[in-house]
Tab-separated table of C-alpha atoms in Angstrom:
chain	number	residue	atom	x	y	z
Q	1	UNK	CA	-11.947	3.616	19.524
Q	2	UNK	CA	-12.541	0.132	18.191
Q	3	UNK	CA	-10.346	-2.821	19.069
Q	4	UNK	CA	-9.917	-5.316	16.236
Q	5	UNK	CA	-8.544	-8.855	16.362
Q	6	UNK	CA	-8.085	-10.889	13.181
Q	7	UNK	CA	-7.942	-14.667	12.881
Q	8	UNK	CA	-8.150	-17.360	10.233
Q	9	UNK	CA	-4.931	-16.845	8.313
Q	10	UNK	CA	-2.671	-19.703	7.321
Q	11	UNK	CA	-1.016	-21.638	4.530
Q	12	UNK	CA	-3.104	-22.864	1.602
Q	13	UNK	CA	-2.418	-24.189	-1.882
Q	14	UNK	CA	-3.309	-22.199	-4.963
Q	15	UNK	CA	-6.966	-22.641	-5.800
Q	16	UNK	CA	-7.884	-23.196	-2.170
Q	17	UNK	CA	-9.993	-21.149	0.232
Q	18	UNK	CA	-9.654	-19.410	3.571
Q	19	UNK	CA	-12.033	-17.392	5.714
Q	20	UNK	CA	-10.676	-14.534	7.783
Q	21	UNK	CA	-12.543	-13.207	10.801
Q	22	UNK	CA	-12.224	-9.911	12.616
Q	23	UNK	CA	-13.759	-9.519	16.070
Q	24	UNK	CA	-14.489	-5.939	17.094
Q	25	UNK	CA	-15.044	-4.446	20.528
Q	26	UNK	CA	-15.361	-0.979	21.964
Q	27	UNK	CA	-17.243	1.601	19.950
Q	28	UNK	CA	-20.672	0.773	18.521
Q	29	UNK	CA	-19.910	-1.775	15.835
Q	30	UNK	CA	-23.261	-1.591	14.126
Q	31	UNK	CA	-22.768	1.942	12.801
Q	32	UNK	CA	-19.240	1.768	11.462
Q	33	UNK	CA	-17.765	0.796	8.134
Q	34	UNK	CA	-15.456	-2.211	8.202
Q	35	UNK	CA	-12.787	-3.217	5.743
Q	36	UNK	CA	-9.856	-5.423	4.839
Q	37	UNK	CA	-6.454	-4.385	3.558
Q	38	UNK	CA	-3.364	-6.428	2.783
Q	39	UNK	CA	0.361	-5.863	2.612
Q	40	UNK	CA	2.759	-8.105	0.737
Q	41	UNK	CA	6.507	-8.061	1.471
Q	42	UNK	CA	8.138	-4.990	-0.010
Q	43	UNK	CA	4.830	-3.495	-1.086
Q	44	UNK	CA	2.484	-0.856	0.248
Q	45	UNK	CA	-0.654	-1.734	2.138
Q	46	UNK	CA	-3.561	-1.956	-0.299
Q	47	UNK	CA	-7.322	-1.955	-0.130
Q	48	UNK	CA	-9.093	-5.307	-0.506
Q	49	UNK	CA	-12.752	-4.817	0.422
Q	50	UNK	CA	-15.113	-2.826	2.606
Q	51	UNK	CA	-18.645	-3.187	3.920
Q	52	UNK	CA	-21.080	-0.522	5.099
Q	53	UNK	CA	-22.776	-0.733	8.477
Q	54	UNK	CA	-25.959	-2.219	6.964
Q	55	UNK	CA	-24.104	-4.346	4.346
Q	56	UNK	CA	-25.705	-2.370	1.505
Q	57	UNK	CA	-22.361	-1.364	0.011
Q	58	UNK	CA	-19.449	-3.762	-0.525
Q	59	UNK	CA	-16.714	-2.323	-2.760
Q	60	UNK	CA	-13.842	-4.613	-3.777
Q	61	UNK	CA	-10.433	-4.198	-5.314
Q	62	UNK	CA	-10.401	-5.336	-8.937
Q	63	UNK	CA	-7.779	-7.957	-8.115
Q	64	UNK	CA	-10.131	-9.851	-5.784
Q	65	UNK	CA	-13.529	-9.166	-7.340
Q	66	UNK	CA	-15.421	-12.395	-7.957
Q	67	UNK	CA	-13.124	-14.401	-5.676
Q	68	UNK	CA	-13.426	-12.702	-2.271
Q	69	UNK	CA	-16.597	-11.923	-0.333
Q	70	UNK	CA	-16.852	-9.582	2.639
Q	71	UNK	CA	-19.684	-9.937	5.134
Q	72	UNK	CA	-20.536	-8.911	8.680
Q	73	UNK	CA	-22.577	-10.043	11.625
Q	74	UNK	CA	-23.657	-7.048	13.693
Q	75	UNK	CA	-24.906	-9.254	16.513
Q	76	UNK	CA	-21.552	-10.996	16.841
Q	77	UNK	CA	-19.554	-7.779	16.154
Q	78	UNK	CA	-17.579	-9.664	13.545
Q	79	UNK	CA	-16.598	-9.060	9.931
Q	80	UNK	CA	-15.501	-11.847	7.610
Q	81	UNK	CA	-13.510	-12.186	4.409
Q	82	UNK	CA	-14.198	-15.367	2.462
Q	83	UNK	CA	-11.342	-15.928	0.034
Q	84	UNK	CA	-11.792	-18.461	-2.773
Q	85	UNK	CA	-9.654	-19.422	-5.762
Q	86	UNK	CA	-6.589	-18.126	-3.967
Q	87	UNK	CA	-3.493	-17.264	-5.972
Q	88	UNK	CA	0.159	-16.962	-4.901
Q	89	UNK	CA	-0.125	-13.212	-5.454
Q	90	UNK	CA	-2.728	-13.088	-2.653
Q	91	UNK	CA	0.069	-13.868	-0.182
Q	92	UNK	CA	0.206	-11.010	2.326
Q	93	UNK	CA	-0.552	-9.924	5.850
Q	94	UNK	CA	-4.249	-9.133	5.952
Q	95	UNK	CA	-5.460	-6.311	8.183
Q	96	UNK	CA	-8.935	-5.554	9.442
Q	97	UNK	CA	-9.874	-1.877	9.706
Q	98	UNK	CA	-12.727	0.286	10.948
Q	99	UNK	CA	-13.906	3.806	10.182
Q	100	UNK	CA	-16.878	6.100	10.665
Q	101	UNK	CA	-16.456	7.327	7.060
Q	102	UNK	CA	-18.471	6.093	4.094
Q	103	UNK	CA	-16.381	7.637	1.295
Q	104	UNK	CA	-12.751	7.400	0.255
Q	105	UNK	CA	-12.564	3.881	1.589
Q	106	UNK	CA	-9.782	2.716	-0.725
Q	107	UNK	CA	-7.269	5.066	0.899
Q	108	UNK	CA	-5.396	4.299	4.107
Q	109	UNK	CA	-5.953	7.700	5.653
Q	110	UNK	CA	-9.716	7.146	5.698
Q	111	UNK	CA	-9.398	4.395	8.304
Q	112	UNK	CA	-9.047	5.087	12.025
Q	113	UNK	CA	-8.586	1.702	13.639
Q	114	UNK	CA	-6.475	-1.298	12.638
Q	115	UNK	CA	-5.993	-4.855	13.780
Q	116	UNK	CA	-2.615	-6.496	14.216
Q	117	UNK	CA	-2.846	-8.491	10.991
Q	118	UNK	CA	-2.960	-12.164	10.066
Q	119	UNK	CA	-0.637	-13.899	7.612
Q	120	UNK	CA	-2.041	-15.567	4.504
Q	121	UNK	CA	0.364	-17.615	2.421
Q	122	UNK	CA	-0.681	-19.217	-0.875
Q	123	UNK	CA	1.693	-21.804	-2.304
Q	124	UNK	CA	1.910	-22.558	-6.006
């Protein structure tokens, strides 16, 4: 099991930036895939980005490609999501997730551990 705690959410104007952090503890962080999902009101939770244990693979959802960047620090057991050029449609609760899998990362069932979520609100 991996315990995940997100931070860094908040209220920002359209065009602004935020950086989310996710601190992990428990299972060996260095060998697991990490990811970010989000859930807007009335919508299903959706994939945002993922990062392999060695940062060699970083798939993104088309809706955030070029604006968001996922990264990780294996010494600090932390994964980050840098969000730039934010849009009102990025408003959602953002969840950090962890898995031992390396495929099927865009689907919810592939992920074993979840954080509690952090709210991101983008005003127009």
